[in-house]
Amino acid sequence: MAFRHNTEIGQNFLTDKSVAQWMIGRARLSPADRVLEIGPGTGILTKYILDAGCARVDAVEIDVRLKEYMEPLAASDDRLRLHWDDAVKFDYSRLDETPTRVMANLPYHITTPLLWHLLESFAGGDMRYMMLMIQDEAASRIVSGAGNRESSPMSVTIAAAWQAAVLRKVPRTAFYPSPKVDSAIAEITLRCDSYAPLPRDTTWRRLLSGSFAMRRKTLVNNWAGAFGVKKDECAGILAAHSLDTRSRPEGLTLPDWLSLREDPTLTSYIERRR
Ligand code: SAM
């Protein structure tokens, strides 16, 4: 019987092989690489990854109906390990070896929670490269860094430790069934080991989520609401970092965020609110 795609869990399978070839060409896998693939589906990308000659592939897929496609592939290549689980909740420390790279055509609905989970799980380890095919708009938000209207807790955290860029767009016609929007391929490469553990830093995470709670409002308003910082004290904290009371979260640079993380008054408010 023909496979019935469940688009509610992002089952828009890649049908344009030239896109998979392009991804593999760009990723330049080495024979030592251990690749984590999220959502292998019927294995189109998995086959190219294996053919590229890496050491192993761990693939995490939630839909057990896809065993029919993936198990024969794993039976014919012992470098491929299948994990039938939810990639957002999966305990990646269960893998025999830490992956060096993540490659995925992601189910769109889990992009943000999955990315946080991957960044937390692999912080400071061997994983130094991610190539993710995601919704076009989500890709540009993730790589936007700090200091612009697309900035978010995720983009600021990525900018602290990673080099992130959108490499190319992929039209919706490259998938079956076609999604409603186009996709893009984002490449995220570790550039600063010392900030890689930030995703696990709860004070950092709360600083960002509280500051961006109402993104068009000032930090004074956001900090009062999220952390209970008195407004006159906000002014003092901001002044100590050369910021003024009109500052909004999307106007702060990465050095601003990193220096606010070290502010003793602000962090004591954040930590008291836990
Ligand atoms: N890699 C295949 C391709 O390129 O054609 C499939 C990509 S499709 C966009 C996303 C895949 O992720 C589907 O196979 C879907 O079943 C799977 N998936 C959805 N939610 C998931 C989750 N929470 N954990 C693991 N896999 C998931």
PDB file of N, CA, C and O in Angstrom, residues 20 23 52-53 74 78 83 103 107 121 126 129 138 144 152 169 171-172 194 221 228-229 246 266:
ATOM      1  N   ALA A  20      19.689  16.867  -2.427  1.00  0.00           N
ATOM      2  CA  ALA A  20      20.457  15.999  -1.520  1.00  0.00           C
ATOM      3  C   ALA A  20      21.925  15.960  -1.948  1.00  0.00           C
ATOM      4  O   ALA A  20      22.841  16.053  -1.119  1.00  0.00           O
ATOM      5  N   MET A  23      23.635  19.136  -0.911  1.00  0.00           N
ATOM      6  CA  MET A  23      23.915  19.185   0.527  1.00  0.00           C
ATOM      7  C   MET A  23      25.164  18.371   0.864  1.00  0.00           C
ATOM      8  O   MET A  23      26.029  18.810   1.619  1.00  0.00           O
ATOM      9  N   ALA A  52      28.606   9.027   1.037  1.00  0.00           N
ATOM     10  CA  ALA A  52      29.695  10.010   1.105  1.00  0.00           C
ATOM     11  C   ALA A  52      30.886   9.464   1.886  1.00  0.00           C
ATOM     12  O   ALA A  52      31.990  10.017   1.812  1.00  0.00           O
ATOM     13  N   GLY A  53      30.656   8.407   2.663  1.00  0.00           N
ATOM     14  CA  GLY A  53      31.795   7.739   3.294  1.00  0.00           C
ATOM     15  C   GLY A  53      32.116   8.159   4.720  1.00  0.00           C
ATOM     16  O   GLY A  53      33.271   8.281   5.086  1.00  0.00           O
ATOM     17  N   ALA A  74      19.410  -0.235   6.945  1.00  0.00           N
ATOM     18  CA  ALA A  74      20.293  -0.512   8.097  1.00  0.00           C
ATOM     19  C   ALA A  74      20.834  -1.938   8.034  1.00  0.00           C
ATOM     20  O   ALA A  74      21.984  -2.196   8.417  1.00  0.00           O
ATOM     21  N   ASP A  78      26.044  -1.613   8.211  1.00  0.00           N
ATOM     22  CA  ASP A  78      26.069  -1.585   9.679  1.00  0.00           C
ATOM     23  C   ASP A  78      26.569  -0.264  10.255  1.00  0.00           C
ATOM     24  O   ASP A  78      26.638  -0.104  11.474  1.00  0.00           O
ATOM     25  N   HIS A  83      16.950   4.898  15.494  1.00  0.00           N
ATOM     26  CA  HIS A  83      16.374   5.142  16.822  1.00  0.00           C
ATOM     27  C   HIS A  83      14.946   5.606  16.599  1.00  0.00           C
ATOM     28  O   HIS A  83      14.721   6.691  16.023  1.00  0.00           O
ATOM     29  N   MET A 103      22.802  16.483  10.175  1.00  0.00           N
ATOM     30  CA  MET A 103      22.295  16.809   8.841  1.00  0.00           C
ATOM     31  C   MET A 103      20.823  16.428   8.822  1.00  0.00           C
ATOM     32  O   MET A 103      20.476  15.325   9.246  1.00  0.00           O
ATOM     33  N   PRO A 107      11.423  18.380  10.148  1.00  0.00           N
ATOM     34  CA  PRO A 107       9.993  18.645  10.241  1.00  0.00           C
ATOM     35  C   PRO A 107       9.827  20.033  10.845  1.00  0.00           C
ATOM     36  O   PRO A 107      10.359  20.320  11.920  1.00  0.00           O
ATOM     37  N   SER A 121      22.265  19.492  24.273  1.00  0.00           N
ATOM     38  CA  SER A 121      22.796  18.128  24.379  1.00  0.00           C
ATOM     39  C   SER A 121      24.260  18.045  23.970  1.00  0.00           C
ATOM     40  O   SER A 121      25.028  17.274  24.533  1.00  0.00           O
ATOM     41  N   ASP A 126      31.959  17.115  20.575  1.00  0.00           N
ATOM     42  CA  ASP A 126      32.569  16.966  19.245  1.00  0.00           C
ATOM     43  C   ASP A 126      31.694  17.524  18.130  1.00  0.00           C
ATOM     44  O   ASP A 126      32.130  17.643  16.999  1.00  0.00           O
ATOM     45  N   TYR A 129      29.079  21.038  13.640  1.00  0.00           N
ATOM     46  CA  TYR A 129      28.525  21.429  12.335  1.00  0.00           C
ATOM     47  C   TYR A 129      27.096  20.927  12.195  1.00  0.00           C
ATOM     48  O   TYR A 129      26.830  19.747  12.481  1.00  0.00           O
ATOM     49  N   ALA A 138      12.092  30.663   8.861  1.00  0.00           N
ATOM     50  CA  ALA A 138      12.724  30.206  10.103  1.00  0.00           C
ATOM     51  C   ALA A 138      14.240  30.249   9.949  1.00  0.00           C
ATOM     52  O   ALA A 138      14.976  30.615  10.874  1.00  0.00           O
ATOM     53  N   SER A 144      19.941  35.229  12.121  1.00  0.00           N
ATOM     54  CA  SER A 144      19.911  36.700  12.139  1.00  0.00           C
ATOM     55  C   SER A 144      20.826  37.332  13.178  1.00  0.00           C
ATOM     56  O   SER A 144      21.067  38.539  13.141  1.00  0.00           O
ATOM     57  N   SER A 152      16.204  36.861  18.201  1.00  0.00           N
ATOM     58  CA  SER A 152      15.406  36.104  19.170  1.00  0.00           C
ATOM     59  C   SER A 152      16.392  35.454  20.143  1.00  0.00           C
ATOM     60  O   SER A 152      17.613  35.455  19.886  1.00  0.00           O
ATOM     61  N   LYS A 169      18.126  28.690  -1.097  1.00  0.00           N
ATOM     62  CA  LYS A 169      16.690  28.411  -0.950  1.00  0.00           C
ATOM     63  C   LYS A 169      16.385  27.102  -1.671  1.00  0.00           C
ATOM     64  O   LYS A 169      17.105  26.720  -2.608  1.00  0.00           O
ATOM     65  N   PRO A 171      12.930  25.386  -3.411  1.00  0.00           N
ATOM     66  CA  PRO A 171      11.500  25.628  -3.667  1.00  0.00           C
ATOM     67  C   PRO A 171      10.633  24.499  -3.133  1.00  0.00           C
ATOM     68  O   PRO A 171      11.085  23.349  -3.027  1.00  0.00           O
ATOM     69  N   ARG A 172       9.388  24.847  -2.808  1.00  0.00           N
ATOM     70  CA  ARG A 172       8.473  23.845  -2.236  1.00  0.00           C
ATOM     71  C   ARG A 172       8.248  22.663  -3.175  1.00  0.00           C
ATOM     72  O   ARG A 172       7.898  21.572  -2.752  1.00  0.00           O
ATOM     73  N   SER A 194      34.250  28.425  23.825  1.00  0.00           N
ATOM     74  CA  SER A 194      33.971  28.860  25.198  1.00  0.00           C
ATOM     75  C   SER A 194      32.507  29.266  25.397  1.00  0.00           C
ATOM     76  O   SER A 194      32.003  29.191  26.507  1.00  0.00           O
ATOM     77  N   ASN A 221      10.544  47.595  30.684  1.00  0.00           N
ATOM     78  CA  ASN A 221       9.234  46.953  30.858  1.00  0.00           C
ATOM     79  C   ASN A 221       9.351  45.431  30.939  1.00  0.00           C
ATOM     80  O   ASN A 221       8.700  44.791  31.758  1.00  0.00           O
ATOM     81  N   GLY A 228      10.887  41.260  37.911  1.00  0.00           N
ATOM     82  CA  GLY A 228      10.540  42.111  39.050  1.00  0.00           C
ATOM     83  C   GLY A 228      11.601  43.162  39.363  1.00  0.00           C
ATOM     84  O   GLY A 228      11.691  43.628  40.507  1.00  0.00           O
ATOM     85  N   VAL A 229      12.400  43.555  38.353  1.00  0.00           N
ATOM     86  CA  VAL A 229      13.404  44.601  38.594  1.00  0.00           C
ATOM     87  C   VAL A 229      12.681  45.953  38.660  1.00  0.00           C
ATOM     88  O   VAL A 229      11.873  46.256  37.773  1.00  0.00           O
ATOM     89  N   ARG A 246      15.524  53.518  26.890  1.00  0.00           N
ATOM     90  CA  ARG A 246      14.661  53.253  25.722  1.00  0.00           C
ATOM     91  C   ARG A 246      15.081  51.976  24.984  1.00  0.00           C
ATOM     92  O   ARG A 246      14.464  51.593  23.995  1.00  0.00           O
ATOM     93  N   LEU A 266      21.422  42.367  37.938  1.00  0.00           N
ATOM     94  CA  LEU A 266      20.413  41.757  37.062  1.00  0.00           C
ATOM     95  C   LEU A 266      20.344  40.243  37.271  1.00  0.00           C
ATOM     96  O   LEU A 266      19.260  39.666  37.398  1.00  0.00           O
TER      97      LEU A 266
END
